[in-house]
Structure formats: C-alpha cells, structure tokens
mmCIF file of C-alpha atoms in Angstrom:
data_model
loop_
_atom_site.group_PDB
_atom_site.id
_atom_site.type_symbol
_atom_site.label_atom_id
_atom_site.label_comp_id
_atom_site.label_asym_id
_atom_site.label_seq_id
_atom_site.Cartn_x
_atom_site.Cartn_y
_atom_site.Cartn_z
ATOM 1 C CA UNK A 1 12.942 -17.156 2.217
ATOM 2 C CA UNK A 2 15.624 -15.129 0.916
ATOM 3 C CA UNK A 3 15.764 -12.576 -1.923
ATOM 4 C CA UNK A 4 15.559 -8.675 -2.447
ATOM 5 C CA UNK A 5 13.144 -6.312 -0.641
ATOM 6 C CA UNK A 6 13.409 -2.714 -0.557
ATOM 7 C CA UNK A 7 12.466 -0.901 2.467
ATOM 8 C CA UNK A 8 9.495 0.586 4.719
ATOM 9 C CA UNK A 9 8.346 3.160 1.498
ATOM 10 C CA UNK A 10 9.957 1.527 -1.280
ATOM 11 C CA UNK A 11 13.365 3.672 -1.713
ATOM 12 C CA UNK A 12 16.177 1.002 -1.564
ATOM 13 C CA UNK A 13 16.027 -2.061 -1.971
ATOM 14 C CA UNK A 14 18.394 -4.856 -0.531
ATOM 15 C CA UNK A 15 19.358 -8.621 -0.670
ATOM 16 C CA UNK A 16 17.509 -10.055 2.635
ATOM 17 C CA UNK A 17 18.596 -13.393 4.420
ATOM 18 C CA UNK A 18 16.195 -15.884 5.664
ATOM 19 C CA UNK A 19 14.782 -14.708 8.217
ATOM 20 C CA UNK A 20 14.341 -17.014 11.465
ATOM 21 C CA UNK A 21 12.250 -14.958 13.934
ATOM 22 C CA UNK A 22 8.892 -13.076 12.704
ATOM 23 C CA UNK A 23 10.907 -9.910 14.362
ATOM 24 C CA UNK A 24 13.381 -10.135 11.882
ATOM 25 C CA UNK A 25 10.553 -10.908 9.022
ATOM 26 C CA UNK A 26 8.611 -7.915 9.532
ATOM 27 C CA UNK A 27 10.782 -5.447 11.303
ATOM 28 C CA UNK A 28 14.894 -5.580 11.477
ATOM 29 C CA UNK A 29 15.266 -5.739 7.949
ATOM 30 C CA UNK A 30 13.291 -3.089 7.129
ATOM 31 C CA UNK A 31 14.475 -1.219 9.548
ATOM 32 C CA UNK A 32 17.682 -1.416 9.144
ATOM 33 C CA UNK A 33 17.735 -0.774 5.642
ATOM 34 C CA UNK A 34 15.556 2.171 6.210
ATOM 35 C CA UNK A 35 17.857 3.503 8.743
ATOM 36 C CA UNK A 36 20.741 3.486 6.009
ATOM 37 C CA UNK A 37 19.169 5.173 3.370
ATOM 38 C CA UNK A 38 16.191 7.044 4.175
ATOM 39 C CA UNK A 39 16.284 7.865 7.831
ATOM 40 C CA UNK A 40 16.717 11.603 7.163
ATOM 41 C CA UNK A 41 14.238 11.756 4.527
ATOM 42 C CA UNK A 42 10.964 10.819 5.743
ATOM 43 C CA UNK A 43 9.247 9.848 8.668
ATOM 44 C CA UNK A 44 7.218 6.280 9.755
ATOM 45 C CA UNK A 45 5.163 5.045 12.295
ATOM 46 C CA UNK A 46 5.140 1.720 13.235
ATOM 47 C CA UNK A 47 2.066 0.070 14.266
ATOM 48 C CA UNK A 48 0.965 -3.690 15.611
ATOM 49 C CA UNK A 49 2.567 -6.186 17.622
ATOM 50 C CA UNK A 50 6.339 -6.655 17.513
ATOM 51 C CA UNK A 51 5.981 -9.771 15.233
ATOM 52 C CA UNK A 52 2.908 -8.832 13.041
ATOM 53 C CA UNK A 53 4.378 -5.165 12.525
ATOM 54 C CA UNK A 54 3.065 -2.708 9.625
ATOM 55 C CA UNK A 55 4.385 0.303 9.036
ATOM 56 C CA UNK A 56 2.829 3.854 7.570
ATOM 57 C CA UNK A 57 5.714 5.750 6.054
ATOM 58 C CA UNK A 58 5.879 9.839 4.782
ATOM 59 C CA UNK A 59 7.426 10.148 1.228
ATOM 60 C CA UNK A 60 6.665 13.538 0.700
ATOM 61 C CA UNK A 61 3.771 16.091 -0.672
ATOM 62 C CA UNK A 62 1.116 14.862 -2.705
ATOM 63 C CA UNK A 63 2.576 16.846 -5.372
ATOM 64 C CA UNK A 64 5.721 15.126 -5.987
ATOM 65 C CA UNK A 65 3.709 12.330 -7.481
ATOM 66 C CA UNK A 66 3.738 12.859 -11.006
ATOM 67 C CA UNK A 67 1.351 10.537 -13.197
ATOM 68 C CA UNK A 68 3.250 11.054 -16.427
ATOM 69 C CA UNK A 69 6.344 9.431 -14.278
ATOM 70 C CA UNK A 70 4.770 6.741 -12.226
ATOM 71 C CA UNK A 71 6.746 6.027 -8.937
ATOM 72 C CA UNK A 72 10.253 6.650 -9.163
ATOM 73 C CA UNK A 73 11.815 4.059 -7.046
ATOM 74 C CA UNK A 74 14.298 1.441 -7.898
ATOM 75 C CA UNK A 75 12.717 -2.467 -8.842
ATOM 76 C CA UNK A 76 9.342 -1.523 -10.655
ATOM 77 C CA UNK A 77 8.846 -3.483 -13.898
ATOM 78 C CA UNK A 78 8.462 -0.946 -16.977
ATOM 79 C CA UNK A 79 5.164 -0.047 -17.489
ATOM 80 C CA UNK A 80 4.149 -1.282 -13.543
ATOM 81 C CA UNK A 81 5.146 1.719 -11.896
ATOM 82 C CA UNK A 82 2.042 3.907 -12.170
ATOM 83 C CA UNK A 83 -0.736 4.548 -9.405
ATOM 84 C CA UNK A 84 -4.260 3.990 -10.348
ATOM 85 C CA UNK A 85 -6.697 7.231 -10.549
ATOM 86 C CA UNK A 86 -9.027 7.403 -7.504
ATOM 87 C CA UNK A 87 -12.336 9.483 -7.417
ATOM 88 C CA UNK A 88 -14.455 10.781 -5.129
ATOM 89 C CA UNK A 89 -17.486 12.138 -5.123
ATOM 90 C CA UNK A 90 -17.683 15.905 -4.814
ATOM 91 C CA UNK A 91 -20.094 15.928 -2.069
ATOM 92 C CA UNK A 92 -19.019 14.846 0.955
ATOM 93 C CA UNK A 93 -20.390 11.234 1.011
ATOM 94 C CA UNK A 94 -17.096 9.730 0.861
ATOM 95 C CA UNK A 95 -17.868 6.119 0.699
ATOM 96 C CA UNK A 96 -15.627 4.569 -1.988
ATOM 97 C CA UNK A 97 -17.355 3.477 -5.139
ATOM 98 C CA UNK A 98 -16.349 1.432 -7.853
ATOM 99 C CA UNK A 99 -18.206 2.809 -10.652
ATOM 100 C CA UNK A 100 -18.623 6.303 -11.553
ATOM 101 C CA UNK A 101 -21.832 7.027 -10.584
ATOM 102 C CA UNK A 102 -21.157 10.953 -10.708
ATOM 103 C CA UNK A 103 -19.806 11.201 -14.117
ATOM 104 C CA UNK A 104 -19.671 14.497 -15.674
ATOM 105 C CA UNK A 105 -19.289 16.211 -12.208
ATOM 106 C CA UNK A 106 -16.030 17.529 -10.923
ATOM 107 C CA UNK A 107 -14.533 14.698 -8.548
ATOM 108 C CA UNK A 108 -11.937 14.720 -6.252
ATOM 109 C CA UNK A 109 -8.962 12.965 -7.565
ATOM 110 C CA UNK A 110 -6.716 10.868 -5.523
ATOM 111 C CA UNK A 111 -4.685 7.792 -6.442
ATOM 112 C CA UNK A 112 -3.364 4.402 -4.883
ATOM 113 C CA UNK A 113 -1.554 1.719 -5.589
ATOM 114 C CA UNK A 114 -1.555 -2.339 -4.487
ATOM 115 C CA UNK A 115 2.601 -3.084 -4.439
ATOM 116 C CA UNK A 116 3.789 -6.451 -4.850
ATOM 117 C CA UNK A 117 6.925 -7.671 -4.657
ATOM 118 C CA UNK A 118 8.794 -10.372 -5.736
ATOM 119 C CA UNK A 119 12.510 -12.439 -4.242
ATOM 120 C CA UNK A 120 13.987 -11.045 -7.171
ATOM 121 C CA UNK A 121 13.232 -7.897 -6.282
ATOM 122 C CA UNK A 122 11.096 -6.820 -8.887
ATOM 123 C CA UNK A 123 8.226 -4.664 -8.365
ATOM 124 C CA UNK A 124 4.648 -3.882 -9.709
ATOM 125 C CA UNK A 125 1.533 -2.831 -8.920
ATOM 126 C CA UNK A 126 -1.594 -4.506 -9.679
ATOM 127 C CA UNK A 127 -5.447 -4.041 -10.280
ATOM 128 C CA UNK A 128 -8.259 -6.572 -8.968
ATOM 129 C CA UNK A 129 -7.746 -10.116 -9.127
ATOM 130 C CA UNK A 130 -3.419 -9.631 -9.188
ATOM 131 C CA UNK A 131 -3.360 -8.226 -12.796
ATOM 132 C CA UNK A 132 -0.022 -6.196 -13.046
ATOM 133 C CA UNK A 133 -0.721 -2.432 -13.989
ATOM 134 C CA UNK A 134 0.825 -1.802 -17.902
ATOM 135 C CA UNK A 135 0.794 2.201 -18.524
ATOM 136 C CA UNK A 136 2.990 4.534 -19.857
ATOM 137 C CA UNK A 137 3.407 8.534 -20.331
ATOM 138 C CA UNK A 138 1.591 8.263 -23.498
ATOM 139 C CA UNK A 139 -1.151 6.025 -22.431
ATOM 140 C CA UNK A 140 -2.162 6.698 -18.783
ATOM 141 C CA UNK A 141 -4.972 4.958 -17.277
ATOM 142 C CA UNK A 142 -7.829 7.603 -16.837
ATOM 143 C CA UNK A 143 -10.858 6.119 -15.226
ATOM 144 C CA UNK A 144 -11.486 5.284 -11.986
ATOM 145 C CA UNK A 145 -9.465 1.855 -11.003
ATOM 146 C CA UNK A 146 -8.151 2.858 -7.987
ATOM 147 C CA UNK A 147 -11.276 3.190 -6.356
ATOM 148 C CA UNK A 148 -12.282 -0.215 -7.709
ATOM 149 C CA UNK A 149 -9.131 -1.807 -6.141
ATOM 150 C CA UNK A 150 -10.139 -0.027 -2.703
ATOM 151 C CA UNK A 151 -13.722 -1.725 -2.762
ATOM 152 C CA UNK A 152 -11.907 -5.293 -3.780
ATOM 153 C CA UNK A 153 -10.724 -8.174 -1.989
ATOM 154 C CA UNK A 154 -6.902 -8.128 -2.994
ATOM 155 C CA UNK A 155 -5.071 -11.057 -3.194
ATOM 156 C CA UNK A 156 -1.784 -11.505 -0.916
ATOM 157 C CA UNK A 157 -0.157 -13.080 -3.902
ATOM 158 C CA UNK A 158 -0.207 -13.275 -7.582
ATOM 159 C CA UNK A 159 2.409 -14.470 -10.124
ATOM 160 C CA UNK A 160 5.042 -11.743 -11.438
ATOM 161 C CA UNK A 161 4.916 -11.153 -14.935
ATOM 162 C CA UNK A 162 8.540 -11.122 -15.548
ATOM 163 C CA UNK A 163 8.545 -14.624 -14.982
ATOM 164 C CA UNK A 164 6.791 -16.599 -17.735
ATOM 165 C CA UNK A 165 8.694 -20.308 -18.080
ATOM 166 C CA UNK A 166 8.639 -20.669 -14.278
ATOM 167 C CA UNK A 167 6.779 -17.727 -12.514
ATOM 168 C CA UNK A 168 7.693 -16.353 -8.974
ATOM 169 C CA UNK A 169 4.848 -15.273 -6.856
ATOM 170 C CA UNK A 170 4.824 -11.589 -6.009
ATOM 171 C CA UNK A 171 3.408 -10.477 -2.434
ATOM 172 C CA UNK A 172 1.393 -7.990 -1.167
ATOM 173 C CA UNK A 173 4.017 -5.765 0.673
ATOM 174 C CA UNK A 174 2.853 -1.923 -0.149
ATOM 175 C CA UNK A 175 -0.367 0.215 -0.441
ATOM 176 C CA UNK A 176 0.847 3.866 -1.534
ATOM 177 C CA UNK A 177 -1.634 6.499 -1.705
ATOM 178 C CA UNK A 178 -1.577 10.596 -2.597
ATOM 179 C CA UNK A 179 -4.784 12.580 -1.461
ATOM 180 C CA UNK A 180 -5.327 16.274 -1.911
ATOM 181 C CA UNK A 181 -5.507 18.163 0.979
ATOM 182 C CA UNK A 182 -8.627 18.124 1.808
ATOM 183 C CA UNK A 183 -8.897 14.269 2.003
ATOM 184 C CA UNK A 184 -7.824 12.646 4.992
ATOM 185 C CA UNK A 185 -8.104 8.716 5.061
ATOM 186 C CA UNK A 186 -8.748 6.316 7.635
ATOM 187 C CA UNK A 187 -6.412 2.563 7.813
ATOM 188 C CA UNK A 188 -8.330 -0.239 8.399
ATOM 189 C CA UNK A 189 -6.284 -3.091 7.460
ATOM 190 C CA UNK A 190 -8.024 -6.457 7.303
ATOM 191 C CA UNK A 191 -6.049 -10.350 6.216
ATOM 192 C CA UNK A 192 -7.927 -13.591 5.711
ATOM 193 C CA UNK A 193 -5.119 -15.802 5.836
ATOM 194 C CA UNK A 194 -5.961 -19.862 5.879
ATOM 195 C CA UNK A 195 -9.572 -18.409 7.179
ATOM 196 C CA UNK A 196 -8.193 -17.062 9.918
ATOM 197 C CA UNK A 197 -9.529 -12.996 10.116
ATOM 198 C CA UNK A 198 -6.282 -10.973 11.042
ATOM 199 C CA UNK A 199 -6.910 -7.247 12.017
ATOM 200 C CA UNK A 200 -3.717 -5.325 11.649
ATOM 201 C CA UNK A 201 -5.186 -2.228 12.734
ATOM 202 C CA UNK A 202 -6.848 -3.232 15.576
ATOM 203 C CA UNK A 203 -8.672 -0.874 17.918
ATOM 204 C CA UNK A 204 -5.868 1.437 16.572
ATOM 205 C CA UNK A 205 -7.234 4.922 15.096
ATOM 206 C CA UNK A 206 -4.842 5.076 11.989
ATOM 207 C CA UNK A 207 -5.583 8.072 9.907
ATOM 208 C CA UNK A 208 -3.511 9.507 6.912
ATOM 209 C CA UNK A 209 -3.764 13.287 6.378
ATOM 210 C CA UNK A 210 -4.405 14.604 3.165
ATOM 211 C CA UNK A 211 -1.672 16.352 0.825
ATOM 212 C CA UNK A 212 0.370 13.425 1.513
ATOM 213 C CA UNK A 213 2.158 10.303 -0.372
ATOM 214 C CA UNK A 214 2.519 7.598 1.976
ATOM 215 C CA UNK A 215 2.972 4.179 2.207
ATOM 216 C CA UNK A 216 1.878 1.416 4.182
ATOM 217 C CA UNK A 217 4.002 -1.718 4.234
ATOM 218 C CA UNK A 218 2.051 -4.760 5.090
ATOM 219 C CA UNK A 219 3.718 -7.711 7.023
ATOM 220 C CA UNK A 220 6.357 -9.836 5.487
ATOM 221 C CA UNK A 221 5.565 -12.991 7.275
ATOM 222 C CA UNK A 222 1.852 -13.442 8.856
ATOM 223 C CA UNK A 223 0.869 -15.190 12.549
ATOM 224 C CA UNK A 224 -1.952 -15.747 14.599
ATOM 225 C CA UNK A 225 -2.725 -14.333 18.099
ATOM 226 C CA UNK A 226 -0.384 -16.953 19.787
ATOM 227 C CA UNK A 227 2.041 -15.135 17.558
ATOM 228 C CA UNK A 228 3.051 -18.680 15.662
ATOM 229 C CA UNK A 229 3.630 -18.365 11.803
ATOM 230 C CA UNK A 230 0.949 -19.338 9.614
ATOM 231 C CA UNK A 231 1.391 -21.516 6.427
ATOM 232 C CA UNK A 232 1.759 -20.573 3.399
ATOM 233 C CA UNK A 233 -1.784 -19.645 1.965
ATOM 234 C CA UNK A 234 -2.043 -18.775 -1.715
ATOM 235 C CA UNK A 235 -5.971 -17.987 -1.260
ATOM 236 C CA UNK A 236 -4.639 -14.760 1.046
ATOM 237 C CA UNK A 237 -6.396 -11.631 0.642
ATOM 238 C CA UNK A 238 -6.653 -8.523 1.845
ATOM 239 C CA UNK A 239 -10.053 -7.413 2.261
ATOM 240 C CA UNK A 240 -11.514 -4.861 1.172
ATOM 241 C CA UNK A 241 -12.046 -0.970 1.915
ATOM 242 C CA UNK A 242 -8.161 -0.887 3.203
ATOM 243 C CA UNK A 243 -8.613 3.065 3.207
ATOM 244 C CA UNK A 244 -11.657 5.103 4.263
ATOM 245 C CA UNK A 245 -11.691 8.805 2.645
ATOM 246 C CA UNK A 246 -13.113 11.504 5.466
ATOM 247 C CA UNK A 247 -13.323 15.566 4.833
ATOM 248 C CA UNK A 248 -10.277 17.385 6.438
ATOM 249 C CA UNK A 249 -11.808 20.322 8.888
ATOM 250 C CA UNK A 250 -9.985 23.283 7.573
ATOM 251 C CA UNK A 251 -11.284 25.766 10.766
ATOM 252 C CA UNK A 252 -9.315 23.264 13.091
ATOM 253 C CA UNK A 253 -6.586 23.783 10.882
ATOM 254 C CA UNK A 254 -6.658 27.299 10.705
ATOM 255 C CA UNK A 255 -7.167 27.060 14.540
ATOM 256 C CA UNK A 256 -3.440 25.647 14.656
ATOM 257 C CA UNK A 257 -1.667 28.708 13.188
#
C-alpha cells in the first residue's frame, strides 16, 4: 500500500506509491530515494533475488552512535529512537545470551535495534514480543535487551503506539547494529511467513565488520521461491539469532597495512 518509508539506512524518508511489481516493493523505491539523498554518504550492498531484495547499508563508525541521543534520523517516535545495550561475554565464546550469566565481569558492549515502520511514516524500535522501546537521556536502558531481542523470535508486525483509537501496524523494515572493533558479526536472516521458511541469506556469507553502524533493511513485500507474493500474515516473524558475533583477527589486519 501506499504511505511514507525512508530509505535503505533510515536517512530520508519519502511518500511511496503503491507499488505493483515486488521490484518496485523492495528495491526502486529505496533506491531511488537513496540515490537522492545519501548516495555520497555511505555505502550498501544489496543482497537476494531481484524481488526478495535486502540490503546491508554503512552509516558510519561505531562511534557516531551516541546512547544519550538515540538515532538521529527523521520519523522516530520520542522516546523510540534508542538502540538496546548488547553484551558479550569477554571470552571469546560468542554465542548470544539472553541473560547475564557473566555479571560483574567486563563485557563487550555492542547494541542493536529491531526498526519498524509504519504508512505514516513513523518510526520505533521495539523489544521482544513488538513492545516499542520508551528511553530517554535521563533514563537509558542499561541491561542487556539487545542481546535478548537477538535470541528472540521477532514479530514482522506489531501495532504503532502513536495510534491508539484505530492503530496502524508497524513492520519489520530495519535491524541497525554498532560493534566495537573487535566484533565482527555474521547475517543470517531467517522469515516464517504463513509457515513458509524464507532464507534471505541463503548460502550467502554475509558478515558485518566490527567498528561499524550498519543497517540491514529487510524486504518490503515477501514471496515464495516461484517469486509470487505471499498474503498478508500477521503471525510473521523473524527468527531468531539474526546476527552471529565472531572475534575480528587483528594479525590479518595488521597483515593489510
């Protein structure tokens, strides 16, 4: 349907027509719009098959995430616009965990954030189950939520909260993620959608290296193999363990200068 989107990482947004081909749904807008604000800012790679497209998309150093701030991007609801904490371990067993098993030691922080999106264009990331994030600079969430989200199913759809008389479902359309530099993540992008198992990713080795903010935008529109559109399906979800944290090799990297 129609409405307002922003683009590949989030940094205009636009009014979008109906679309009529699953081309149009998942790439030419985007595209386009990304072409006429952004194109000299970042960098993307687009991944998938030309009508079940997903994009990973550069917006900058890890650092210029600040968590006092949120995400500074046009369309996020007040309070919404904040990344969840994510920690690791400090060894090197890397396997998300959604309690804090390691309290008291020094983890490795990350954080991520589940974007949905609504036709009105407003924004807001959410924790497990579709519950909108509520922060602010004076009361920051501090535990480790982000790393629960990462080992949760998350739903493809949940109601926006600046609705309440007649709510308008938000989608699924982002996962943005800053990693310190010695964290380097692996994609594996996973959709149940009307029990149908779609793999994004593929046989495709999609890593993320660390000391970056990216974002992944996640298909508009969602087919099967025989690239036909699938139904509307409010029991969606993406499953879980999206993003796989593995050790950067700082020799190889040293190797490189």
């Amino acid at each position: 349907s129609s409405g307002i989107n922003a683009e590949y990482g989030g940094r205009s947004i636009s009014y979008r027509s109906d679309p009529f081909t699953l081309e149009s749904a998942n790439h030419e807008f985007y595209q386009s719009l990304s072409e006429k604000c952004c194109s000299s800012l970042s960098q993307h790679r687009l991944f998938g098959r030309s009508k079940l497209s997903w994009v990973v998309c550069n917006l900058g150093p890890a650092s210029s995430y600040q968590t006092t701030l949120g995400i500074e991007q046009p369309g996020f609801l007040l309070g919404s616009q904040y990344l969840l904490p994510w920690d690791l371990p400090p060894d090197e067993n890397w396997t998300p965990e959604p309690k804090n098993a390691w309290r008291g030691k020094r983890s490795v922080r990350c954080y991520v954030g589940y974007e949905y999106e609504c036709s009105k264009g407003h924004r807001f990331y959410c924790s497990t189950g579709g519950v909108p994030v509520k922060g602010s600079p004076a009361n920051m969430v501090k535990d480790n939520t982000g790393g629960s989200n990462v080992m949760s199913d998350m739903v493809l759809y949940t109601s926006c909260p600046s609705h309440t008389n007649k709510p308008l479902l938000g989608q699924l359309m982002r996962i943005v993620v800053c990693s310190p530099e010695q964290v380097n993540l692996s994609v594996c992008l996973k959709v149940l959608y009307r029990n149908v198992l779609i793999s994004l990713t593929g046989a495709e080795n999609v890593q993320i290296p660390g000391g970056k903010m990216t974002a992944i935008r996640l298909p508009y529109v969602y087919c099967d193999e025989a690239d036909s559109p699938l139904p509307f399906d409010i029991e969606a979800y993406l499953c879980k363990a999206a993003l796989v944290p593995f050790r950067s090799n700082p020799r190889r990297r040293n190797d490189k200068k």
